[in-house]
Coordinates of C-alpha atoms in Angstrom, one line a residue:
Chain A
M254 CA -4.3 5.7 -9.3
L255 CA -8.0 5.9 -9.7
T256 CA -10.4 3.7 -7.8
R257 CA -13.0 1.9 -9.9
R258 CA -15.6 4.2 -8.4
G259 CA -13.4 7.3 -9.3
F260 CA -12.9 6.0 -12.8
L261 CA -16.6 5.5 -13.4
K262 CA -17.4 9.0 -12.1
L263 CA -14.8 10.6 -14.3
A264 CA -15.6 8.5 -17.3
G265 CA -19.3 9.4 -16.9
A266 CA -18.5 13.1 -16.7
L267 CA -16.3 12.9 -19.8
T268 CA -18.8 10.9 -21.7
A269 CA -21.4 13.5 -20.9
V270 CA -19.1 16.2 -22.2
A271 CA -18.3 14.2 -25.4
L272 CA -21.9 13.3 -26.1
G273 CA -23.6 16.6 -25.5
M274 CA -23.0 19.5 -23.2
G275 CA -19.8 20.8 -24.6
C276 CA -20.5 20.5 -28.3
A277 CA -22.5 23.6 -29.1
E278 CA -19.7 26.1 -28.4
K279 CA -16.1 24.9 -28.3
K280 CA -14.5 26.4 -25.2
P281 CA -11.0 24.9 -24.6
E282 CA -10.7 27.1 -21.4
E283 CA -13.7 25.4 -19.9
P284 CA -13.1 23.6 -16.5
R285 CA -13.5 20.2 -18.1
A286 CA -9.8 20.2 -19.1
A287 CA -8.9 20.9 -15.4
T288 CA -11.2 18.0 -14.4
V289 CA -9.2 15.6 -16.6
A290 CA -5.9 16.9 -15.3
T291 CA -6.6 16.6 -11.6
P292 CA -8.4 13.4 -10.8
T293 CA -8.4 12.6 -7.1
P294 CA -6.4 9.5 -6.5
T295 CA -8.2 7.5 -3.8
P296 CA -6.6 4.1 -3.5
Q297 CA -8.3 1.8 -1.0
L298 CA -5.8 2.0 1.8
E299 CA -8.3 1.8 4.7
L300 CA -8.7 -1.6 6.4
P301 CA -10.3 -4.0 6.6
W302 CA -11.0 -4.7 3.0
P303 CA -14.4 -6.3 2.3
Y304 CA -14.5 -10.0 3.2
V305 CA -17.0 -12.5 1.7
K306 CA -17.2 -16.0 3.2
L307 CA -15.0 -18.5 1.4
D308 CA -15.1 -22.3 1.2
P309 CA -12.3 -23.7 3.5
A310 CA -12.0 -26.9 1.4
V311 CA -11.5 -24.8 -1.8
V312 CA -9.0 -22.4 -0.2
G313 CA -7.1 -25.3 1.4
E314 CA -6.7 -27.1 -1.9
K315 CA -5.6 -23.8 -3.5
A316 CA -3.1 -23.2 -0.7
Y317 CA -1.6 -26.7 -1.2
E318 CA -1.0 -25.9 -4.9
K319 CA 0.4 -22.4 -4.1
Y320 CA 2.9 -23.9 -1.7
Y321 CA 4.6 -25.6 -4.6
E322 CA 4.6 -22.2 -6.5
H323 CA 6.1 -20.0 -3.8
H324 CA 6.2 -21.8 -0.4
C325 CA 4.3 -21.6 2.8
M326 CA 3.6 -17.9 3.6
F327 CA 2.6 -17.0 0.0
G328 CA 0.6 -20.3 -0.1
V329 CA -1.7 -19.3 2.8
F330 CA -1.9 -15.6 2.0
D331 CA -2.5 -15.8 -1.7
A332 CA -5.0 -18.8 -1.5
I333 CA -7.2 -16.4 0.5
V334 CA -6.4 -13.2 -1.4
D335 CA -6.7 -14.8 -4.8
K336 CA -10.2 -16.1 -4.0
L337 CA -11.2 -12.6 -2.8
R338 CA -9.6 -11.1 -6.0
E339 CA -12.0 -13.5 -7.9
K340 CA -15.1 -12.8 -5.8
V341 CA -14.6 -9.2 -4.7
G342 CA -12.2 -7.8 -7.3
Y343 CA -10.8 -4.4 -6.4
P344 CA -9.0 -3.6 -4.1
Y345 CA -7.6 -7.2 -4.0
T346 CA -6.6 -6.8 -7.6
T347 CA -4.0 -4.2 -6.6
F348 CA -2.1 -6.4 -4.0
P349 CA 1.3 -7.7 -4.9
S350 CA 0.9 -11.1 -3.1
E351 CA 4.3 -12.3 -4.3
M352 CA 6.0 -10.2 -1.7
M353 CA 4.8 -12.8 0.8
V354 CA 7.3 -15.3 -0.5
Y355 CA 9.6 -13.8 2.2
G356 CA 8.1 -15.9 5.0
K357 CA 9.4 -19.2 3.4
G358 CA 11.0 -21.5 5.9
G359 CA 10.4 -19.1 8.8
V360 CA 11.7 -16.1 6.8
A361 CA 14.3 -16.9 4.2
G362 CA 15.1 -20.2 5.8
W363 CA 15.7 -18.8 9.3
A364 CA 13.1 -21.1 10.8
T365 CA 11.6 -18.4 13.0
L366 CA 7.8 -18.0 12.7
C367 CA 6.1 -20.7 10.6
G368 CA 5.5 -19.1 7.2
A369 CA 1.9 -20.5 7.0
L370 CA 1.1 -18.7 10.3
N371 CA 2.9 -15.5 9.1
G372 CA 0.8 -15.5 5.9
A373 CA -2.4 -16.2 7.8
A374 CA -1.8 -13.3 10.2
A375 CA -1.1 -10.9 7.3
A376 CA -4.3 -12.0 5.5
I377 CA -6.4 -11.7 8.8
Y378 CA -5.2 -8.1 9.3
L379 CA -6.2 -7.3 5.7
V380 CA -9.8 -8.5 6.0
S381 CA -10.9 -8.7 9.7
N382 CA -12.2 -5.8 11.8
D383 CA -11.2 -7.7 15.0
P384 CA -8.1 -9.6 14.0
D385 CA -6.2 -10.5 17.2
P386 CA -8.7 -13.0 18.6
I387 CA -8.7 -14.9 15.3
I388 CA -4.8 -15.0 15.3
N389 CA -4.8 -16.1 19.0
E390 CA -7.2 -19.0 18.2
L391 CA -5.4 -20.0 15.0
Y392 CA -2.0 -20.0 16.7
Q393 CA -3.2 -22.0 19.7
W394 CA -4.9 -24.5 17.4
Y395 CA -1.6 -24.9 15.5
C396 CA 0.4 -25.4 18.7
Q397 CA -2.1 -27.9 20.3
E398 CA -3.6 -30.0 17.5
E399 CA -2.3 -33.0 15.6
L400 CA -1.4 -31.5 12.2
P401 CA -1.6 -31.5 9.2
D402 CA -5.3 -32.1 9.2
F403 CA -5.9 -31.2 5.5
R404 CA -5.3 -34.0 3.0
P405 CA -5.2 -32.6 -0.6
K406 CA -7.0 -34.5 -3.3
N407 CA -3.9 -35.6 -5.1
P408 CA -1.0 -35.7 -2.6
K409 CA 2.5 -36.7 -3.5
F410 CA 2.8 -38.8 -0.3
E411 CA 0.7 -39.7 2.7
I412 CA 1.7 -37.5 5.6
P413 CA 1.6 -38.6 9.3
K414 CA 0.6 -36.0 11.9
S415 CA 2.5 -34.6 14.8
V416 CA 1.9 -31.9 17.5
S417 CA 4.2 -28.9 17.1
G418 CA 3.7 -27.3 20.5
S419 CA 5.0 -24.1 18.9
P420 CA 4.3 -21.6 16.2
L421 CA 8.0 -21.6 15.2
C422 CA 9.1 -23.3 12.0
H423 CA 12.2 -24.8 13.6
V424 CA 10.3 -26.5 16.4
S425 CA 7.4 -27.5 14.1
V426 CA 9.7 -29.2 11.6
T427 CA 11.9 -30.9 14.1
N428 CA 9.0 -32.3 16.1
W429 CA 7.5 -33.7 12.9
C430 CA 10.9 -35.2 11.9
K431 CA 11.2 -36.7 15.4
A432 CA 7.7 -38.2 15.2
T433 CA 8.0 -39.6 11.7
G434 CA 11.7 -40.3 11.1
F435 CA 11.7 -38.2 7.9
K436 CA 14.6 -35.8 7.3
A437 CA 14.2 -32.0 7.5
F438 CA 15.0 -31.4 3.8
S439 CA 13.2 -34.5 2.4
K440 CA 10.5 -34.4 -0.2
E441 CA 8.1 -35.8 2.4
R442 CA 8.9 -32.8 4.7
S443 CA 8.1 -30.4 1.9
E444 CA 4.9 -32.3 1.3
R445 CA 4.1 -32.1 5.0
C446 CA 4.6 -28.3 4.9
A447 CA 2.3 -28.1 1.8
W448 CA -0.3 -29.9 3.9
I449 CA 0.3 -27.6 6.8
T450 CA -0.1 -24.6 4.4
A451 CA -3.4 -26.1 3.3
S452 CA -4.5 -26.8 6.9
V453 CA -3.7 -23.3 8.1
A454 CA -5.4 -21.7 5.1
A455 CA -8.6 -23.8 5.6
K456 CA -8.6 -23.1 9.4
T457 CA -8.1 -19.4 8.8
V458 CA -11.1 -19.2 6.5
E459 CA -13.2 -21.2 8.9
L460 CA -12.4 -18.7 11.7
L461 CA -13.0 -15.7 9.4
N462 CA -16.3 -17.1 8.3
A463 CA -17.4 -17.6 11.9
Q464 CA -16.4 -14.1 12.7
A465 CA -18.3 -12.8 9.7
D466 CA -21.4 -14.8 10.9
G467 CA -21.0 -13.6 14.5
T468 CA -20.5 -17.1 15.7
F469 CA -16.8 -17.1 16.5
V470 CA -16.1 -18.6 19.9
P471 CA -12.4 -19.4 20.9
A472 CA -11.9 -23.1 21.7
Y473 CA -8.1 -23.2 22.3
P474 CA -7.3 -21.2 25.5
L475 CA -3.7 -20.6 26.7
P476 CA -2.6 -23.9 28.4
D477 CA -2.7 -23.9 32.2
R478 CA 1.1 -24.5 32.5
V479 CA 1.8 -21.4 30.5
K480 CA -0.6 -19.4 32.6
Q481 CA 1.3 -20.6 35.6
C482 CA 4.6 -19.4 34.2
R483 CA 3.1 -16.1 33.3
G484 CA 1.9 -15.6 36.9
C485 CA 5.5 -14.7 37.8
H486 CA 7.0 -13.7 34.5
D487 CA 4.4 -11.8 32.4
K488 CA 2.6 -8.5 32.5
G489 CA 1.9 -7.2 36.0
S490 CA 3.7 -10.1 37.7
A491 CA 6.5 -9.9 40.3
L492 CA 9.3 -10.4 37.8
E493 CA 7.6 -9.2 34.6
N494 CA 10.7 -10.1 32.7
T495 CA 9.2 -11.5 29.5
R496 CA 6.3 -11.5 27.1
G497 CA 4.6 -13.8 24.7
K498 CA 2.1 -16.7 24.4
M499 CA 4.4 -19.5 23.4
D500 CA 4.6 -22.6 25.6
C501 CA 7.5 -21.8 28.0
T502 CA 8.2 -25.4 29.0
Q503 CA 9.1 -26.4 25.4
C504 CA 12.5 -24.6 25.7
H505 CA 12.6 -24.1 29.5
F506 CA 12.2 -27.7 30.4
N507 CA 15.2 -27.7 32.8
L508 CA 14.6 -25.0 35.3
G509 CA 17.5 -26.0 37.6
E510 CA 17.7 -26.2 41.3
E511 CA 16.9 -22.6 42.2
H512 CA 13.6 -22.2 40.4
P513 CA 10.6 -22.9 42.6
K514 CA 8.9 -26.2 41.9
F515 CA 5.5 -26.2 40.2
G516 CA 3.1 -28.4 38.3
Chain B
M1332 CA -8.3 -0.2 -11.3
L1333 CA -6.5 1.9 -13.8
T1334 CA -2.8 2.6 -13.7
R1335 CA -1.7 6.2 -13.9
R1336 CA -0.4 5.4 -17.4
G1337 CA -3.8 3.8 -18.4
F1338 CA -5.7 6.8 -16.9
L1339 CA -3.7 9.3 -18.8
K1340 CA -4.2 7.4 -22.1
L1341 CA -7.9 7.2 -21.5
A1342 CA -8.3 10.7 -20.3
G1343 CA -6.4 11.9 -23.4
A1344 CA -8.6 10.0 -25.7
L1345 CA -11.8 11.3 -24.0
T1346 CA -10.5 14.9 -24.0
A1347 CA -9.8 14.6 -27.7
V1348 CA -13.4 13.4 -28.2
A1349 CA -14.8 16.1 -26.0
L1350 CA -12.9 18.9 -27.5
G1351 CA -13.1 18.1 -31.2
M1352 CA -13.6 15.0 -33.2
G1353 CA -16.9 13.9 -31.9
C1354 CA -18.7 17.2 -31.9
A1355 CA -19.8 17.7 -35.5
E1356 CA -22.2 14.8 -35.6
K1357 CA -23.7 13.4 -32.4
K1358 CA -23.4 9.6 -32.7
P1359 CA -24.3 8.0 -29.3
E1360 CA -23.7 4.6 -30.9
E1361 CA -20.0 5.4 -31.6
P1362 CA -17.4 3.0 -30.1
R1363 CA -16.2 5.7 -27.6
A1364 CA -18.8 4.5 -25.2
A1365 CA -17.4 1.0 -25.4
T1366 CA -13.9 2.4 -24.8
V1367 CA -15.1 3.9 -21.5
A1368 CA -16.8 0.7 -20.4
T1369 CA -13.8 -1.6 -20.9
P1370 CA -10.6 -0.1 -19.6
T1371 CA -7.8 -2.6 -19.1
P1372 CA -6.9 -2.9 -15.5
T1373 CA -3.1 -3.3 -15.1
P1374 CA -2.2 -3.0 -11.5
Q1375 CA 1.6 -3.2 -10.7
L1376 CA 1.7 -6.7 -9.2
E1377 CA 5.1 -7.6 -10.5
L1378 CA 8.0 -7.3 -8.1
P1379 CA 10.4 -5.8 -7.3
W1380 CA 8.8 -2.3 -7.2
P1381 CA 11.2 0.5 -8.1
Y1382 CA 13.6 1.4 -5.3
V1383 CA 15.4 4.7 -5.0
K1384 CA 18.1 5.2 -2.4
L1385 CA 16.8 6.6 0.9
D1386 CA 18.5 8.3 3.8
P1387 CA 18.9 5.8 6.7
A1388 CA 18.9 8.6 9.3
V1389 CA 15.6 10.1 7.9
V1390 CA 14.0 6.6 7.7
G1391 CA 15.2 5.7 11.2
E1392 CA 13.7 8.8 12.7
K1393 CA 10.4 8.2 10.8
A1394 CA 10.3 4.6 12.0
Y1395 CA 10.7 5.8 15.6
E1396 CA 7.7 8.0 15.2
K1397 CA 5.7 5.3 13.4
Y1398 CA 6.4 2.8 16.2
Y1399 CA 4.2 5.0 18.5
E1400 CA 1.5 5.0 15.8
H1401 CA 1.2 1.3 15.1
H1402 CA 4.1 -0.7 16.7
C1403 CA 7.2 -2.3 15.4
M1404 CA 6.4 -4.1 12.2
F1405 CA 4.4 -1.3 10.8
G1406 CA 7.1 1.1 12.0
V1407 CA 9.8 -0.4 9.9
F1408 CA 7.7 -1.3 6.9
D1409 CA 5.9 2.0 6.6
A1410 CA 8.9 4.2 7.3
I1411 CA 10.4 2.7 4.2
V1412 CA 7.3 2.5 2.0
D1413 CA 6.0 5.9 3.0
K1414 CA 9.3 7.5 1.9
L1415 CA 9.0 5.6 -1.4
R1416 CA 5.4 6.7 -1.7
E1417 CA 6.7 10.3 -1.4
K1418 CA 9.6 9.8 -3.8
V1419 CA 8.3 7.3 -6.3
G1420 CA 4.5 7.6 -5.9
Y1421 CA 2.6 4.8 -7.7
P1422 CA 2.6 1.8 -7.1
Y1423 CA 3.5 2.5 -3.4
T1424 CA 0.4 4.7 -3.2
T1425 CA -1.8 1.6 -3.5
F1426 CA -0.3 -0.4 -0.6
P1427 CA -2.4 -0.7 2.6
S1428 CA 0.6 -0.5 5.0
E1429 CA -1.6 -0.6 8.0
M1430 CA -2.1 -4.4 7.6
M1431 CA 1.5 -4.7 8.9
V1432 CA 0.3 -3.8 12.4
Y1433 CA -0.1 -7.6 12.7
G1434 CA 3.6 -8.2 13.6
K1435 CA 3.4 -6.2 16.8
G1436 CA 5.0 -7.9 19.8
G1437 CA 6.1 -10.8 17.6
V1438 CA 2.6 -11.2 16.0
A1439 CA -0.3 -10.0 18.1
G1440 CA 1.8 -10.3 21.3
W1441 CA 2.9 -13.9 20.7
A1442 CA 6.6 -12.8 20.9
T1443 CA 7.6 -15.0 18.0
L1444 CA 9.6 -13.1 15.3
C1445 CA 10.6 -9.6 16.3
G1446 CA 8.1 -7.3 14.5
A1447 CA 10.8 -4.9 13.3
L1448 CA 12.5 -7.8 11.5
N1449 CA 9.2 -9.1 10.1
G1450 CA 8.4 -5.7 8.7
A1451 CA 11.9 -5.3 7.3
A1452 CA 11.7 -8.7 5.4
A1453 CA 8.4 -7.7 4.0
A1454 CA 9.7 -4.4 2.7
I1455 CA 12.9 -6.0 1.4
Y1456 CA 10.8 -8.5 -0.7
L1457 CA 8.8 -5.6 -2.1
V1458 CA 11.8 -3.6 -3.4
S1459 CA 14.8 -5.9 -3.9
N1460 CA 15.6 -8.2 -6.8
D1461 CA 17.9 -10.3 -4.6
P1462 CA 16.2 -10.2 -1.1
D1463 CA 17.6 -13.2 0.8
P1464 CA 21.2 -12.0 1.2
I1465 CA 19.9 -8.7 2.6
I1466 CA 17.6 -10.5 5.1
N1467 CA 20.4 -12.8 6.2
E1468 CA 22.7 -9.9 6.8
L1469 CA 20.1 -7.9 8.6
Y1470 CA 19.1 -10.8 10.9
Q1471 CA 22.6 -11.8 11.7
W1472 CA 23.4 -8.1 12.5
Y1473 CA 20.4 -8.0 14.8
C1474 CA 21.4 -11.2 16.6
Q1475 CA 25.1 -10.2 17.0
E1476 CA 25.3 -6.4 17.6
E1477 CA 24.7 -4.4 20.7
L1478 CA 21.3 -2.7 20.0
P1479 CA 19.5 -0.4 19.7
D1480 CA 22.1 1.7 17.9
F1481 CA 19.8 4.4 16.6
R1482 CA 19.1 7.2 19.1
P1483 CA 16.1 9.4 17.9
K1484 CA 16.4 13.2 18.1
N1485 CA 13.8 13.5 20.9
P1486 CA 13.8 10.3 22.9
K1487 CA 11.4 9.8 25.9
F1488 CA 14.2 8.0 27.8
E1489 CA 17.9 7.1 27.3
I1490 CA 18.1 3.4 26.4
P1491 CA 20.9 1.1 27.3
K1492 CA 22.0 -1.5 24.7
S1493 CA 22.0 -5.3 24.8
V1494 CA 22.8 -8.3 22.6
S1495 CA 19.7 -10.3 21.6
G1496 CA 21.4 -13.3 20.2
S1497 CA 18.1 -14.1 18.5
P1498 CA 15.6 -12.7 16.0
L1499 CA 12.7 -13.7 18.3
C1500 CA 10.8 -11.0 20.2
H1501 CA 10.6 -13.1 23.4
V1502 CA 14.4 -13.6 23.6
S1503 CA 15.2 -10.1 22.5
V1504 CA 13.0 -8.5 25.1
T1505 CA 14.0 -10.8 27.9
N1506 CA 17.7 -10.4 27.3
W1507 CA 17.3 -6.6 27.3
C1508 CA 15.3 -6.8 30.6
K1509 CA 18.0 -9.0 32.1
A1510 CA 20.8 -6.6 30.9
T1511 CA 19.0 -3.4 32.1
G1512 CA 16.7 -4.4 35.0
F1513 CA 13.7 -2.8 33.3
K1514 CA 10.4 -4.7 33.1
A1515 CA 8.9 -6.3 30.0
F1516 CA 5.9 -4.0 29.9
S1517 CA 7.5 -0.8 31.1
K1518 CA 7.5 2.5 29.2
E1519 CA 11.3 2.1 28.9
R1520 CA 10.8 -1.3 27.2
S1521 CA 8.4 0.3 24.7
E1522 CA 10.9 3.1 24.1
R1523 CA 13.6 0.5 23.6
C1524 CA 11.5 -1.3 21.0
A1525 CA 10.9 2.1 19.3
W1526 CA 14.7 2.6 19.1
I1527 CA 15.0 -1.0 17.8
T1528 CA 12.4 -0.2 15.2
A1529 CA 14.4 2.8 14.2
S1530 CA 17.7 0.8 14.2
V1531 CA 16.3 -2.0 12.0
A1532 CA 14.7 0.5 9.5
A1533 CA 17.9 2.5 9.2
K1534 CA 20.1 -0.7 8.8
T1535 CA 17.6 -2.1 6.2
V1536 CA 17.9 1.1 4.1
E1537 CA 21.7 1.0 4.4
L1538 CA 21.7 -2.5 3.1
L1539 CA 19.2 -1.8 0.3
N1540 CA 21.2 1.3 -0.7
A1541 CA 24.4 -0.8 -0.9
Q1542 CA 22.7 -3.4 -3.0
A1543 CA 21.4 -0.7 -5.3
D1544 CA 25.0 0.6 -5.6
G1545 CA 26.4 -2.8 -6.2
T1546 CA 28.6 -2.5 -3.1
F1547 CA 26.8 -4.9 -0.8
V1548 CA 29.2 -7.3 1.0
P1549 CA 27.9 -9.4 3.9
A1550 CA 29.8 -8.7 7.2
Y1551 CA 27.9 -11.0 9.6
P1552 CA 28.4 -14.7 8.7
L1553 CA 26.7 -17.5 10.5
P1554 CA 28.6 -18.0 13.9
D1555 CA 31.1 -20.9 14.0
R1556 CA 29.2 -22.6 16.9
V1557 CA 26.1 -22.7 14.7
K1558 CA 28.0 -24.1 11.8
Q1559 CA 29.2 -26.8 14.1
C1560 CA 25.7 -27.8 15.2
R1561 CA 24.6 -27.8 11.6
G1562 CA 27.3 -30.2 10.7
C1563 CA 25.3 -33.0 12.2
H1564 CA 21.7 -31.6 12.2
D1565 CA 21.1 -29.4 9.1
K1566 CA 20.8 -30.1 5.4
G1567 CA 22.8 -33.0 4.0
S1568 CA 24.1 -34.0 7.5
A1569 CA 23.9 -37.4 9.2
L1570 CA 20.9 -36.5 11.3
E1571 CA 19.3 -33.7 9.1
N1572 CA 16.6 -33.3 11.7
T1573 CA 16.2 -29.6 11.8
R1574 CA 16.5 -26.3 9.8
G1575 CA 17.2 -22.7 10.5
K1576 CA 19.8 -20.1 11.1
M1577 CA 19.1 -19.2 14.7
D1578 CA 21.8 -19.7 17.3
C1579 CA 21.1 -23.3 18.6
T1580 CA 23.0 -22.9 21.8
Q1581 CA 20.7 -20.1 23.1
C1582 CA 18.0 -22.7 23.8
H1583 CA 20.0 -25.9 23.7
F1584 CA 22.5 -24.9 26.3
N1585 CA 22.2 -28.1 28.2
L1586 CA 22.9 -31.0 25.8
G1587 CA 22.9 -33.7 28.5
E1588 CA 25.3 -36.6 28.9
E1589 CA 24.6 -38.4 25.7
H1590 CA 25.4 -35.6 23.3
P1591 CA 29.0 -35.6 21.9
K1592 CA 31.2 -32.9 23.5
F1593 CA 32.2 -30.0 21.2
G1594 CA 33.5 -26.5 21.3

């Protein structure tokens, strides 16, 4: 592969040869043949790739559409990357976005990490020079806010909100089903996940824009109850027997008789 | 961007111009200048990308090394992609593998999906024309087997095995800490995750090789207890209030008095 810059350099050199320099005497042993045979491939592998600020409303709408093409992870990732392909061009034009289909339904229907959040994290690592604070903020927002908060222009249904409390697909879907009465494989649930895809894409762009402007300030800290759990179970603690930033109490709601009381 | 094929075609045309055809009369208005200005960019975006069978032992060893470069997700993903870069070349030479760092510690330390499994699913979608059965098999294997089962040639420590029961980083790490007595942020736990990275990379390659040979047969079905839960809670059931393939009983071990007895 040649980069666009490499191509222009090489093409320029060859054009110069064709139009002038080489024409007086034909010398097929001249180094120009070697120049053609050994271009230096310099694909743009270094990160981050150049980011230009995008319109969250436009990207959200695009993500909603893309959900119905290839599901949640692809929806968020390619709504962002496709816009950058349009505005920046290379190297985004080389990225095979369709691979991101894998995150659908929390990875091939396993309901682990919400695909919208998986796609967002992938996109954030592609374009941000300080990605982890953006991911932390996005994931806490997803856990704590009433979502979806992005209503597409032409929805198939109106979608009620719920609080997931978790970045996991399984919990996010079940809590929404519990709050709304809809079934987990209903068309309304699909539409809800399309709105979630749009919401996460728009929020991701909002955060990336703020970071690009130097105005990013986290607004969703780790909840106090999680900090309390981590005091005994996380890094540097007495037990240090776990890791993570998910809300412990969502699964560990029954701590039994032996666990110290807290709250 | 130019593909390798596009570059060779263009270079050939320009060399022909330089070495012969265009030299008798100088005509700067000739269409050759236009040819240079408008190459057709044809990046390889279509999936799957060409897969050649790899050696699981070699890829596992490479994944172990790469874990210590950029963590678990990158370790699995780039151990596979780097070998394909070496053996196939383009289009793998265009992929910015470093973006896959994002899955570390279950995405930026959130302890959601195990990064090794996240990286494997991403690689599988890049190279397989029927990815979901491979992911299902890999994830069930990860949940059910005693792991890690890949011992690198020069380990930092000897690592005891445990059964995760879950594809989630949080559960996988905590169950290993419980089984071994090591702490969640110890050097031994890092080494265990490096071995897990190697184990997942080697298993992924084994499954991809089998699929390439047409000999892939799943050996790790959904456990019966999970099928039983799904009978009332999953797609097409009476409640249909959730989705996923994770082992329900790992979190929902206390079903309370109102839930029907089963087992």
